[in-house]
Amino acid sequence: MEGIVIKTRGGAYEVQVGNQCYICTLRHQLIEDEKRRLAETKEMPYVDLVAVGDRVRISTTASAADGGYIEECLPRDTQFGRTRMDGWRQVIVANLDMLLIIFAARHPTLKLRMLDRFLVTAEASDVEPVICINKIDLAKLENVQRELNLYEELGYKVVYTSTVTGNGVDKLREVMQNRISAIVGSSGVGKSSLLNALQPGLQLRIGEVDDRIHKGRHTTTEVILLPLEFGGFVADTPGVRTLGLLEIDDEQGLDIHFPEMRPYIPECRFAACTHQHEPDCAVKRAVETGDINPLRYESYLRISGFKEGRYERNSDKKRTDRNSRRRRR
Ligand SMILES: Nc1nc2c(ncn2[C@@H]2O[C@H](COP(=O)(O)OP(=O)(O)O)[C@@H](O)[C@H]2O)c(=O)[nH]1
Ligand SMILES: [Mg+2]
Ligand SMILES: [Zn+2]
């Protein structure tokens, strides 16, 4: 039988197969094979060989009705995790395939520059981002759609919802069906209300993302997958930062995470063009001719940290805060 690991605890794995849940342990052979592989490759070991989100093949035992063994862990599409201080690798969630980015049409204000940042992190992590604009009852749909039009043109899926009127909730269900999603959004945008509208009683400990994205500490990294009645799972995580999703370390390749820049990058005179001050830059030219939206370019500059002025000072401060936190750990 094949299933998905939805929870792990001290060597026990909860594996969901259809509507059934089996508490499994790893087949000893799996551990032995991994030991042999590590000895050959000199790689650091995993804290858990099998992680939440992994697709596994299990066998059930005749003696324990709902128990079984994990015989095989199928290859991962994606994995989010970190390397611990002791060098061991930890996979926090495997096979996450969608990042649901929630904003409110109003109250709190729709912040498109913050949306850009989420989109980049999703792109950089190879997770499909889906944009959900909630509280659509508080605004004129056409006006909000006009604001989001650019994102639809870039190929991003946008869903408009209201937990007051129920509009769009079906659409959101459709988008989440049969996939593993994680949810991000600032406090007050309606995450809890939406989850409850999707499936009454569904509650998460979702980490709320502060406007200054990097703020916040998370002591626990445990992720649980909550099965959705209509198919699929939502990752219940105390903080999305713990997934390693919200850190864009790879600033060098930032431009490729802006889909509209991709066709222009090879046209720049310099291969390592930062699209900031270099001559003969195809990206800057596209911004001037309006082929690239100037606000998106602005987001690119902000995220690169190239931009002079207030943002630069803020981001420097953030960096220092993060470094000092790291040192204290
Ligand atoms: N008008 C309106 N208010 C909403 C909607 N969804 C949530 N709210 C309200 O917005 C506030 C914050 O919602 P909540 O679900 O707690 O947001 P969270 O902090 O993201 O979990 C609450 O007062 C909700 O009643 C909506 O679609 N329309
Ligand atoms: Mg909430
Ligand atoms: Zn350039």
Short mmCIF file of N, CA and C and ligand atoms in Angstrom, two decimals, residues 102 107 134-138 161-165 185-194 206 208, ligand 1:
data_model
loop_
_atom_site.label_atom_id
_atom_site.label_comp_id
_atom_site.label_asym_id
_atom_site.label_seq_id
_atom_site.Cartn_x
_atom_site.Cartn_y
_atom_site.Cartn_z
N ILE A 102 -2.08 34.53 1.30
CA ILE A 102 -3.36 35.19 1.56
C ILE A 102 -3.19 36.66 1.92
N HIS A 107 -8.35 46.12 4.83
CA HIS A 107 -8.36 45.81 6.28
C HIS A 107 -7.79 44.44 6.58
N ASN A 134 -8.71 37.73 0.03
CA ASN A 134 -9.90 37.52 0.86
C ASN A 134 -10.57 38.87 1.16
N LYS A 135 -11.71 38.83 1.81
CA LYS A 135 -12.51 40.01 2.19
C LYS A 135 -12.93 40.81 0.96
N ILE A 136 -13.22 40.09 -0.11
CA ILE A 136 -13.59 40.74 -1.35
C ILE A 136 -14.94 41.47 -1.20
N ASP A 137 -15.68 41.10 -0.16
CA ASP A 137 -16.94 41.80 0.13
C ASP A 137 -16.72 43.26 0.55
N LEU A 138 -15.50 43.58 0.95
CA LEU A 138 -15.22 44.93 1.42
C LEU A 138 -14.75 45.86 0.30
N THR A 161 -11.88 35.65 -2.53
CA THR A 161 -12.79 34.98 -1.60
C THR A 161 -13.41 35.95 -0.60
N SER A 162 -14.50 35.50 -0.04
CA SER A 162 -15.08 36.19 1.11
C SER A 162 -15.65 35.15 2.03
N THR A 163 -15.27 35.19 3.27
CA THR A 163 -15.84 34.23 4.22
C THR A 163 -17.19 34.74 4.72
N VAL A 164 -17.50 36.00 4.40
CA VAL A 164 -18.79 36.57 4.80
C VAL A 164 -19.88 36.12 3.83
N THR A 165 -19.61 36.25 2.52
CA THR A 165 -20.61 35.85 1.52
C THR A 165 -20.39 34.41 1.06
N GLY A 185 0.42 34.51 5.41
CA GLY A 185 -0.36 35.74 5.38
C GLY A 185 -0.22 36.47 6.70
N SER A 186 -0.39 37.77 6.65
CA SER A 186 -0.28 38.56 7.87
C SER A 186 -1.48 38.32 8.77
N SER A 187 -1.33 38.73 9.99
CA SER A 187 -2.41 38.63 10.95
C SER A 187 -3.61 39.47 10.49
N GLY A 188 -4.80 38.93 10.62
CA GLY A 188 -6.01 39.69 10.32
C GLY A 188 -6.52 39.59 8.89
N VAL A 189 -5.81 38.90 8.01
CA VAL A 189 -6.26 38.81 6.62
C VAL A 189 -7.40 37.79 6.47
N GLY A 190 -7.57 36.94 7.48
CA GLY A 190 -8.68 36.00 7.44
C GLY A 190 -8.29 34.55 7.22
N LYS A 191 -7.08 34.18 7.61
CA LYS A 191 -6.61 32.80 7.42
C LYS A 191 -7.48 31.81 8.21
N SER A 192 -7.69 32.12 9.49
CA SER A 192 -8.47 31.19 10.31
C SER A 192 -9.89 31.09 9.78
N SER A 193 -10.48 32.23 9.42
CA SER A 193 -11.85 32.23 8.91
C SER A 193 -11.95 31.43 7.62
N LEU A 194 -10.95 31.57 6.75
CA LEU A 194 -10.97 30.86 5.47
C LEU A 194 -10.88 29.35 5.67
N ILE A 206 -0.97 28.19 12.23
CA ILE A 206 -0.19 28.86 11.19
C ILE A 206 0.61 30.03 11.75
N GLU A 208 2.07 33.52 11.73
CA GLU A 208 1.69 34.73 11.05
C GLU A 208 2.91 35.50 10.61
N1 LIG B 1 -15.53 41.50 5.84
C1 LIG B 1 -14.84 40.36 5.98
N2 LIG B 1 -14.23 40.08 7.15
C2 LIG B 1 -13.54 38.93 7.27
C3 LIG B 1 -13.42 38.01 6.20
N3 LIG B 1 -12.66 36.97 6.61
C4 LIG B 1 -12.32 37.23 7.88
N4 LIG B 1 -12.84 38.41 8.29
C5 LIG B 1 -12.66 39.05 9.60
O1 LIG B 1 -11.32 39.50 9.69
C6 LIG B 1 -10.83 39.35 11.03
C7 LIG B 1 -9.56 38.51 11.04
O2 LIG B 1 -9.89 37.19 10.63
P1 LIG B 1 -9.03 35.92 11.07
O3 LIG B 1 -9.61 34.75 10.39
O4 LIG B 1 -8.89 35.86 12.54
O5 LIG B 1 -7.63 36.31 10.42
P2 LIG B 1 -6.19 35.66 10.65
O6 LIG B 1 -5.49 36.49 11.67
O7 LIG B 1 -5.50 35.75 9.33
O8 LIG B 1 -6.39 34.24 11.07
C8 LIG B 1 -11.97 38.73 11.83
O9 LIG B 1 -12.65 39.78 12.49
C9 LIG B 1 -12.85 38.11 10.76
O10 LIG B 1 -14.20 38.05 11.15
C10 LIG B 1 -14.10 38.32 4.97
O11 LIG B 1 -14.06 37.59 3.98
N5 LIG B 1 -14.77 39.52 4.92
#
